[in-house]
XYZ file of C-alpha atoms in Angstrom:
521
model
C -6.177 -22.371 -31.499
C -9.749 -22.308 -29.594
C -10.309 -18.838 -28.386
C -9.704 -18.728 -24.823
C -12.519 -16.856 -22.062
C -11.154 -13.288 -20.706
C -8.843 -13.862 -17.719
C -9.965 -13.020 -13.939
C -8.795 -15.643 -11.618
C -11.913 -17.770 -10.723
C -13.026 -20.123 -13.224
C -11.771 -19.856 -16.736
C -9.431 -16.672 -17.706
C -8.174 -15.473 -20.827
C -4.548 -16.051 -20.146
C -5.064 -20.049 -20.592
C -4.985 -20.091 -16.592
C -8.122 -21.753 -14.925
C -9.518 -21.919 -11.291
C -12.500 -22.638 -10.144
C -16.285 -21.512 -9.839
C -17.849 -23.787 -7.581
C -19.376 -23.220 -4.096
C -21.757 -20.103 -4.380
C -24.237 -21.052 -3.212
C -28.350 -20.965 -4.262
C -29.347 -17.814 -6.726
C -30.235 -14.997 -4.782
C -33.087 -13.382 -7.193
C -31.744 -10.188 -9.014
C -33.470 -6.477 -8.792
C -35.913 -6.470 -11.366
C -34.210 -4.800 -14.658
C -35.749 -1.969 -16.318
C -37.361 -3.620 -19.453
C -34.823 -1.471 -21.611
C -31.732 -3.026 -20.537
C -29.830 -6.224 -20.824
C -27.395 -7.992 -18.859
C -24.190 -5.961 -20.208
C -25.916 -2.895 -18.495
C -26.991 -0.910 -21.560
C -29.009 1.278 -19.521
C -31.297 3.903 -20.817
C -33.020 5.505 -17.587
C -32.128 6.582 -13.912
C -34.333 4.061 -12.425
C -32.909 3.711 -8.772
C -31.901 0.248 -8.265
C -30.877 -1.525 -5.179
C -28.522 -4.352 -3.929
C -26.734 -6.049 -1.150
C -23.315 -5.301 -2.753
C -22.464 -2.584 -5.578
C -18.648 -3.512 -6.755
C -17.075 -0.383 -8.845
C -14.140 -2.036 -11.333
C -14.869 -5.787 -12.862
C -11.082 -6.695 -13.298
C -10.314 -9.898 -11.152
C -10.086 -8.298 -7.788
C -13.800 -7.039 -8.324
C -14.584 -10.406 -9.602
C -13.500 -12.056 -6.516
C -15.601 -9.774 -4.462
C -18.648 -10.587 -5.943
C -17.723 -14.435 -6.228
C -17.569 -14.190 -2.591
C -20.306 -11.724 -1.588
C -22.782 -14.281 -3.834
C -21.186 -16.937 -2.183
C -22.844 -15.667 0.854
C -26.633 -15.159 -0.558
C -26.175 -11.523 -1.000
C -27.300 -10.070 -4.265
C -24.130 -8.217 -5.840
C -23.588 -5.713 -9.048
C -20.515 -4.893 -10.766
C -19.650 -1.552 -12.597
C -16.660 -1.449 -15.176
C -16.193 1.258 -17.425
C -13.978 -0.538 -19.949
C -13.570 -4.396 -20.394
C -14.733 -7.144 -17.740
C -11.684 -8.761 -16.581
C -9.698 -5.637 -16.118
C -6.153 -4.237 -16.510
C -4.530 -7.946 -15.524
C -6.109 -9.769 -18.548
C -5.904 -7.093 -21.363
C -2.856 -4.990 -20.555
C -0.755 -6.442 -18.058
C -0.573 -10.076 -16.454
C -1.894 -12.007 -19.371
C -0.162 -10.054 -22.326
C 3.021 -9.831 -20.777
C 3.504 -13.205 -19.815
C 2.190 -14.459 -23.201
C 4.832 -12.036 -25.103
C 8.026 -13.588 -22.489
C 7.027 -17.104 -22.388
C 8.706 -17.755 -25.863
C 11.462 -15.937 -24.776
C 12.145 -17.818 -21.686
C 11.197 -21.372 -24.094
C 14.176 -20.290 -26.330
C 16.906 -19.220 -23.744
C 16.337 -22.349 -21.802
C 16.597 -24.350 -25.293
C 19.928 -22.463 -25.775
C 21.246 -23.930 -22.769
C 20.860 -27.373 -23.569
C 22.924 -29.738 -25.979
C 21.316 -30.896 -28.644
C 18.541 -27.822 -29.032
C 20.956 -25.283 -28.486
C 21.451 -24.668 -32.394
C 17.642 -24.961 -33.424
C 17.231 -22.213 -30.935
C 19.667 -19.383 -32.233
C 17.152 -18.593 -34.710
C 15.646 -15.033 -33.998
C 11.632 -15.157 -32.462
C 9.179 -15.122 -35.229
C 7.718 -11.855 -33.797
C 4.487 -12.271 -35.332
C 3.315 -15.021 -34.221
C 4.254 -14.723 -30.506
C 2.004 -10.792 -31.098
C -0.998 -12.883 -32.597
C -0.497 -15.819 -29.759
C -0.893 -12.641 -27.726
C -3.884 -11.184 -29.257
C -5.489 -14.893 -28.396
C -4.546 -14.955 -24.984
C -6.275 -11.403 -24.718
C -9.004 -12.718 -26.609
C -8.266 -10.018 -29.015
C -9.343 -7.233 -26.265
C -13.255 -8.876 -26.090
C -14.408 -9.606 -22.588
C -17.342 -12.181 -24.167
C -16.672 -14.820 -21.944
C -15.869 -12.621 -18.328
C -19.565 -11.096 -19.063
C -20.979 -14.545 -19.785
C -19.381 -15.966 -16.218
C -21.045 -13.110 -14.534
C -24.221 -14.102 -16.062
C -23.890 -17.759 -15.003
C -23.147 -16.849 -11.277
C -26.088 -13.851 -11.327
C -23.934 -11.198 -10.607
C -25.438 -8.448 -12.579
C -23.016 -5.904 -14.661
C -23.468 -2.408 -15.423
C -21.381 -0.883 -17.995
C -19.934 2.930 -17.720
C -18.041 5.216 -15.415
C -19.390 4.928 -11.679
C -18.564 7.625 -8.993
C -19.910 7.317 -5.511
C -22.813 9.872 -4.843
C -22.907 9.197 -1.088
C -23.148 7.232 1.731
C -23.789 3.226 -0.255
C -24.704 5.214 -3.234
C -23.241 4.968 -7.058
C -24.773 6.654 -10.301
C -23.032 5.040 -13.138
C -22.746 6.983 -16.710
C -23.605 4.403 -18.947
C -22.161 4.482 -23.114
C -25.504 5.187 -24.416
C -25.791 8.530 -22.432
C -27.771 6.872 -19.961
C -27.834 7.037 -16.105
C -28.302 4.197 -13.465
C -28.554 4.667 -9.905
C -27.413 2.164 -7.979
C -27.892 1.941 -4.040
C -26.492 -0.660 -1.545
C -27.763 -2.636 1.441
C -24.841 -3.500 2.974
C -21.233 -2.697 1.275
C -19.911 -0.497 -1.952
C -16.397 -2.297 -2.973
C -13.891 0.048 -5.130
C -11.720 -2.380 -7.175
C -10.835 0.400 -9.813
C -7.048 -0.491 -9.878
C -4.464 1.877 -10.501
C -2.992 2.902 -14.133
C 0.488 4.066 -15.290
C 2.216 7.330 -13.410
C 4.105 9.738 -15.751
C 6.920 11.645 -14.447
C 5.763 15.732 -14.511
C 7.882 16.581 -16.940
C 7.723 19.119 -19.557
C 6.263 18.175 -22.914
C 6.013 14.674 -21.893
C 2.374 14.172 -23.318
C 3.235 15.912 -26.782
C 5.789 12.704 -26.614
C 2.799 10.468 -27.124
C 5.322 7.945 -24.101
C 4.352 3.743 -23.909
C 2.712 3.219 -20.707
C 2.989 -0.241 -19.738
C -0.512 -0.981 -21.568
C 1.198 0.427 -25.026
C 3.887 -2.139 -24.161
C 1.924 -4.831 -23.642
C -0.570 -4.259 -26.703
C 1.812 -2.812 -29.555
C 1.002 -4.634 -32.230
C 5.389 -4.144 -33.982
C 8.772 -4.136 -32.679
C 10.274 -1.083 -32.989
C 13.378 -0.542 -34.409
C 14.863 1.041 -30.829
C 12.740 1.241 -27.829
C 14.112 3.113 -24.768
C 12.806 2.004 -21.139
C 12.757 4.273 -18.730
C 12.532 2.606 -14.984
C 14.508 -0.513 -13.390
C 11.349 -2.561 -11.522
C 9.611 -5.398 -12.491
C 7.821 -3.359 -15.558
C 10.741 -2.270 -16.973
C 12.754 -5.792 -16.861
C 9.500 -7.658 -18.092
C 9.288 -5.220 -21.152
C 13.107 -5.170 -21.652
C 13.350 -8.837 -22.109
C 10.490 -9.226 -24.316
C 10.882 -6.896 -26.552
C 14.884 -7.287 -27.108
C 13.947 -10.831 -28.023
C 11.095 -9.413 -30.726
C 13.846 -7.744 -32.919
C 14.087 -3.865 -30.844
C 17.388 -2.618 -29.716
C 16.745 -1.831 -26.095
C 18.053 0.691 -23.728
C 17.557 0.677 -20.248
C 17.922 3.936 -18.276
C 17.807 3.520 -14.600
C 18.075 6.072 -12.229
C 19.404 4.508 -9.361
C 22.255 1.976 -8.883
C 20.427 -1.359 -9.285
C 17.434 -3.185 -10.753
C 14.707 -4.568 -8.504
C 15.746 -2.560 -5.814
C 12.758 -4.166 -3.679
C 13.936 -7.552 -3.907
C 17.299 -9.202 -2.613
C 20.052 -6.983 -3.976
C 21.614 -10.203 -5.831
C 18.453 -10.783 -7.752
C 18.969 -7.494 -9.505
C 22.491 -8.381 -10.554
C 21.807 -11.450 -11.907
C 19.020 -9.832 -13.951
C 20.914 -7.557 -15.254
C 23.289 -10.040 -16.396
C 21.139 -11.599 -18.414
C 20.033 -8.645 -20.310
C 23.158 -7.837 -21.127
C 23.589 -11.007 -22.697
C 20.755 -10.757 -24.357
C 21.764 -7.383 -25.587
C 20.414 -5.037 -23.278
C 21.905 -1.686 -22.957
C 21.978 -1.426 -19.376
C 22.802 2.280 -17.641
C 22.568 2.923 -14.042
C 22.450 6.253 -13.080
C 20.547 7.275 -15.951
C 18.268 10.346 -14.472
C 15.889 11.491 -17.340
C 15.843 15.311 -17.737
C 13.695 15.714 -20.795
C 12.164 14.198 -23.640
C 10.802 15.259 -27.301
C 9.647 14.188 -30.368
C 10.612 14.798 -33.991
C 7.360 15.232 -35.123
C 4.264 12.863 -34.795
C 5.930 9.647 -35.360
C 9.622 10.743 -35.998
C 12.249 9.477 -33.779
C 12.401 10.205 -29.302
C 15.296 12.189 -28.172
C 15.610 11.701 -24.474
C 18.226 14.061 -22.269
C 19.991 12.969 -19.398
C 21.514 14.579 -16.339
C 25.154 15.633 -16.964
C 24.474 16.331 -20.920
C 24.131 12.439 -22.452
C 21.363 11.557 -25.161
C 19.417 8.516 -25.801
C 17.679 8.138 -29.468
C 14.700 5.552 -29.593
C 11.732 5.221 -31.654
C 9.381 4.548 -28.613
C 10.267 5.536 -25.219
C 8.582 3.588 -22.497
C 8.328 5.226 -19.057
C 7.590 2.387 -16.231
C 8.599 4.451 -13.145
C 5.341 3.643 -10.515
C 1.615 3.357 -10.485
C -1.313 5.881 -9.127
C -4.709 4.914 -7.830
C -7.275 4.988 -10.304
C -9.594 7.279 -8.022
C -9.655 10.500 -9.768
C -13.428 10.954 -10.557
C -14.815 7.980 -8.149
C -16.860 10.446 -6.222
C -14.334 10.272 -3.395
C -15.093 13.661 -2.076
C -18.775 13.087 -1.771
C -17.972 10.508 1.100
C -15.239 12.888 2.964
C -12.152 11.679 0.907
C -9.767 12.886 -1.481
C -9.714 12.170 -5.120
C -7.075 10.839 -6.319
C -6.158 9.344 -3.702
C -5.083 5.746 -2.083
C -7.633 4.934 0.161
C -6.446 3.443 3.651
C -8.066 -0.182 4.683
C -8.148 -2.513 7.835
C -7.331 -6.087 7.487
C -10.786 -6.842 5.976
C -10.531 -3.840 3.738
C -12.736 -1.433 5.318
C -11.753 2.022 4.046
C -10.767 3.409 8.072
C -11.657 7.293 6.975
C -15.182 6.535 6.252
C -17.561 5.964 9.295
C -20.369 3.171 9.003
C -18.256 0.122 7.767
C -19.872 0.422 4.795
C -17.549 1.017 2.253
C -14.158 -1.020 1.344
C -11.043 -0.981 -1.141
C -9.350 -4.008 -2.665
C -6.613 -5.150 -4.658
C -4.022 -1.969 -5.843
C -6.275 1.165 -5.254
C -5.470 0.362 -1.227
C -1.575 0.353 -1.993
C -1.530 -2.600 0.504
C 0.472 -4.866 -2.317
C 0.633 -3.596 -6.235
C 0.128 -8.006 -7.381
C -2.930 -8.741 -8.766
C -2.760 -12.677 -6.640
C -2.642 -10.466 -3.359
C -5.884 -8.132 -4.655
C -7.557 -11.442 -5.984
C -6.970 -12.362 -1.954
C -8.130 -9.132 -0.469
C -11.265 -9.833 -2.566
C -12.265 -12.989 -1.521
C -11.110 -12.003 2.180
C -13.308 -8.551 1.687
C -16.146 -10.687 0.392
C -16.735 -13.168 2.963
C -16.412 -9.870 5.723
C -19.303 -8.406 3.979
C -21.004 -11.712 4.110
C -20.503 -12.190 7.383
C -21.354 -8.638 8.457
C -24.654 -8.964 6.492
C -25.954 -11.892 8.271
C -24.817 -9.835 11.591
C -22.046 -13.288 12.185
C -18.540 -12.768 13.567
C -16.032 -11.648 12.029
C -12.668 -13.518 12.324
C -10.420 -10.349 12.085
C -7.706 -12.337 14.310
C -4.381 -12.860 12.366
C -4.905 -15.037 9.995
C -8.386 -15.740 10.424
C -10.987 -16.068 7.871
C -12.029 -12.314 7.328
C -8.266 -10.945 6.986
C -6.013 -10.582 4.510
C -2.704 -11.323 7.035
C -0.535 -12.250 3.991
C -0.383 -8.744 3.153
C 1.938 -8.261 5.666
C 3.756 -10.798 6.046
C 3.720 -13.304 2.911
C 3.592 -11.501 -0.320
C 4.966 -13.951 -3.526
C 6.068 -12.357 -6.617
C 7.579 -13.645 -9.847
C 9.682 -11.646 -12.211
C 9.710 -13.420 -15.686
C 12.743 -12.295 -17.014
C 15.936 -14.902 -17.549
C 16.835 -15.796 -14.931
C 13.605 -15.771 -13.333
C 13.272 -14.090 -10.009
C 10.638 -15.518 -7.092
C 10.745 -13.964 -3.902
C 8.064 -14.355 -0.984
C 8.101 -12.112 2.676
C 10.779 -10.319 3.663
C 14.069 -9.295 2.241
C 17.153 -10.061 4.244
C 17.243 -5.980 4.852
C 13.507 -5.511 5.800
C 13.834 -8.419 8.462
C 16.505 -6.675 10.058
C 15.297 -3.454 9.790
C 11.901 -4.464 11.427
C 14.569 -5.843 14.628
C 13.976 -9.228 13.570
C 16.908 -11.544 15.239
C 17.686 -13.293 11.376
C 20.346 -15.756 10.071
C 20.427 -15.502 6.367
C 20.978 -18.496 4.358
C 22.342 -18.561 0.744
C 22.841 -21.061 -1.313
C 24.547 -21.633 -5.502
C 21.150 -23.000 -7.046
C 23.504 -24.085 -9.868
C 25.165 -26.315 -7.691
C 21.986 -28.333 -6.765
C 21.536 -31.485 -8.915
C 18.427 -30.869 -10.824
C 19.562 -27.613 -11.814
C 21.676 -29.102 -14.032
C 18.807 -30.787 -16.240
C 18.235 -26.936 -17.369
C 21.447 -26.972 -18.894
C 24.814 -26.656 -19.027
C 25.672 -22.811 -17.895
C 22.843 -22.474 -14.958
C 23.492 -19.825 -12.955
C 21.322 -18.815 -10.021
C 20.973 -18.113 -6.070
C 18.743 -18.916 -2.899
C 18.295 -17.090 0.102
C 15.843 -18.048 3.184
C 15.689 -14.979 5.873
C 15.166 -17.118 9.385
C 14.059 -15.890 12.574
C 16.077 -17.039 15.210
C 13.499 -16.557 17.876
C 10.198 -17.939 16.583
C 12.012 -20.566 14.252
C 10.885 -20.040 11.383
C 10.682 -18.561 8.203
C 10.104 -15.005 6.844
C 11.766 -14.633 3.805
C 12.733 -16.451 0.636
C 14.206 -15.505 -2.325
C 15.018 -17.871 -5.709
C 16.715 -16.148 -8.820
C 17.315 -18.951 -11.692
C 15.711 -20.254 -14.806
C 12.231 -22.103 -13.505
C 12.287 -20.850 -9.905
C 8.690 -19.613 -10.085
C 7.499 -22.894 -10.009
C 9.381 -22.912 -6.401
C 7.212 -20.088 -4.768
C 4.832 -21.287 -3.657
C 6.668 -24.012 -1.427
C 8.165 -21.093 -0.226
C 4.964 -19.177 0.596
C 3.642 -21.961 2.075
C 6.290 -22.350 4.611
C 6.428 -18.325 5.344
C 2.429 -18.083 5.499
C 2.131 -21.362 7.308
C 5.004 -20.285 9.690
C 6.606 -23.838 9.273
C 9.201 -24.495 12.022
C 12.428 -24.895 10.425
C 12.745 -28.554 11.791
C 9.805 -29.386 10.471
C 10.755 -28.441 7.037
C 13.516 -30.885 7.691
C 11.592 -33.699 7.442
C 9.852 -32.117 3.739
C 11.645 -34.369 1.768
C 12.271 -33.302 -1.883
C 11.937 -35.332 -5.167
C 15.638 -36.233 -6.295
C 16.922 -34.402 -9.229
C 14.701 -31.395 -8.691
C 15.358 -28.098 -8.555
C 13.450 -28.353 -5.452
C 16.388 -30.257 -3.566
C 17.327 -26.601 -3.416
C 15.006 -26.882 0.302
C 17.946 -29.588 1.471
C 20.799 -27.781 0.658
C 19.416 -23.895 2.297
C 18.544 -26.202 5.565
C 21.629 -28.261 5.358
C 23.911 -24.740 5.424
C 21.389 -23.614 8.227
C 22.249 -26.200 10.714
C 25.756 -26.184 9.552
């Protein structure tokens, strides 16, 4: 297999997806570097250097940034302190989805005649960890550097922290120091990483964050999860497949509890079925080890144990903003940090500084911070040239989906797609709704999947503007739905418009008749 580039959402990305990397622009001529250092920022001195547009964190919402800001003829830097292409490509997106895809192959196999047999046989676990490795390109970020070369967006390696108003001194691996200063905008794309409950003795533990889950490199015998969102289910289903025995300790009453309540039932379903130990109600008092590497005990509220080898906790994300120099600039470490609709960090006077992707808790999905970024970058660019800015809803400088038309995909089986709001959130915002639902098994293409499919649509209407705000799909293949869906939510399609959308007969997609057929009634 040809090793594929690092992952990052414009032009070619590790995880075998591939956009686009056209429409920059002409070069804008880089800073002069100091004579000691190369294009991977292996800085030895503190010469002050200056730019347009300093980016802090190359993962693929920084990446979109500076696509955008050089787009506009505005010279741009990016600092990462660990691999170009960022959490998404190395420990989360990418890796994930390359460990499930077999999994999802072989359940949809099971459901049809004819393959059903072939496909009892258990997962040959390694080779779905070394398809993995590939699709991470074995944790190298060769090819990410190599785009920001060819688009002359210069990189910086090491830790940066803001030093005041548009300034950054990055640490660089050699010991190093480079001082970095900006004309017109510092971005912070630094991402978020894996909260840990504050609970005694939990680091002695040695706990899977979701980047140990993604990278481990063996099944363990019995893996506990700790957490009931999409982290959690992802993780559950993959590694049940790989050989673990997997226990699932919720604390509340249902999985998904973001997302249509049904979508959670028929998720847990299926890992059940796949073997799952599901508990609800599971409230995690304590944990220890036996040892380094001997065996987790885990206590529960109301006396109950749980024995695993590895215990996974996925129970939430925190901003990766720590040691960012925050509180040089007024702010608090640690902290989220609060954005307009063009990502301008409000607290901070000037206009000069923004936030994009998860560090501005806006929406934790790596599409939506790839969106902020190229929304963020084309607000600096206008800005710079002293142009309007389009800051109307859903004009060219805002990032309006983030309220209203959010898509996510859950890749467990059944697959779970769900774009705007939930049936709930409509109502509870004092939308006037009808809510549609519909037996996705009953629809005719369905049944090409197979013989037991078993799924649900929902679309969330607004009786007063006509037209969409919410759609939910749970079923085997229903991500490749979504974005039909988002398109009619973003776009604000009126509902008898989408009557005359005709789907392709048998598809899955018919689904779209038979939601708008029960809508008119």
């Amino acid at each position: 297999m040809t090793a594929r580039p690092p992952a990052r959402g414009i032009g070619v990305t590790p995880a075998g997806s591939w956009g686009h990397a056209a429409g920059r622009g002409a070069p804008v001529p880089r800073p002069a570097r100091p004579p000691s250092e190369s294009s991977t920022g292996a800085a030895v001195n503190d010469a002050p250097r200056t730019y347009d547009v300093i980016v802090i964190g190359a993962g693929p919402v920084g990446e979109n940034v500076a696509d955008r800001t050089r787009a506009a003829g505005l010279s741009t830097v990016v600092v990462e302190r660990e691999l170009v292409g960022g959490e998404c490509s190395y420990w989360a997106c990418m890796p994930s989805k390359a460990l499930l895809r077999p999994v999802i192959a072989r359940a949809d196999a099971r459901r049809l005649p004819g393959l059903a047999g072939a496909a009892q046989a258990p997962l040959d676990a390694a080779k779905v960890l070394a398809r993995r490795d590939e699709f991470t390109s074995h944790w190298k970020d060769d090819g990410q550097v190599g785009w920001l070369d060819s688009v002359d967006v210069d990189l910086v390696r090491g830790h940066g922290r803001l030093t005041g108003e548009r300034e950054v001194a990055v640490a660089t691996p050699d010991g190093g120091t480079v001082r970095l200063t900006a004309r017109h905008a510092v971005v912070v794309a630094t991402g978020t990483t894996a909260a840990l409950p504050p609970m005694p003795g939990i680091d002695d533990v040695n706990p899977w964050t979701s980047r140990d889950a993604t990278s481990a490199k063996e099944a363990p015998r019995r893996l506990a999860v700790v957490g009931g969102g999409v982290v959690a289910v992802e993780m559950a289903t993959a590694w049940q497949a790989l050989g673990s025995q997997v226990t699932l300790l919720v604390r509340g009453d249902r999985l998904l509890d973001r997302i249509e309540p049904f979508a959670g039932e028929l998720v847990a379903d299926g890992l059940r079925e796949a073997g799952v130990e599901v508990r609800f109600g599971a409230n995690v008092g304590s944990v220890e080890r036996d040892g380094a590497h001997g065996e987790v005990r885990i206590g529960l509220e109301g006396g109950a144990r749980v024995t695993a080898d590895e215990v996974l906790f996925a129970v939430g994300r925190r901003p990766h903003t720590g040691d960012i120099g925050l509180e040089t600039v007024g702010l608090k470490p640690g902290s989220w940090l609060e954005v307009d609709d063009t990502c301008q960090v409000t607290a901070v006077p000037g206009g000069w500084l923004y936030a994009c992707g998860d560090v501005n808790h806006r929406a934790l999905l790596t599409h939506q911070g790839k969106y902020q970024g190229r929304m963020a970058g084309a607000a600096i660019g206008a800005r710079a040239k002293g142009e309007p800015v389009d800051d109307a809803p859903w004009g060219a400088h805002v990032a309006t989906a983030d309220h209203a038309a959010v898509p996510q995909v859950v890749f467990t089986d059944p697959e779970v797609a769900a774009v705007g709001l939930s049936a709930a959130e409509a109502q509870q915002a004092g939308r006037n709704v009808k809510v549609v639902d519909y037996d996705l098994g009953q629809v005719a293409g369905a049944s090409l999947y197979g013989d037991d499919y078993r799924g649900r649509a929902r679309m969330v209407v607004d009786l007063d503007r006509g037209h969409l705000v919410g759609v939910t799909f749970v079923g085997p293949g229903v991500g490749e739905l979504l974005h039909s869906a988002t398109v009619a939510v973003a776009g604000e399609v009126p509902v008898d418009r989408l009557w005359h959308a005709v789907p392709s007969y048998p598809t899955v997609s018919e689904i779209w008749l038979r939601l708008l057929e029960t809508y008119r009634g």
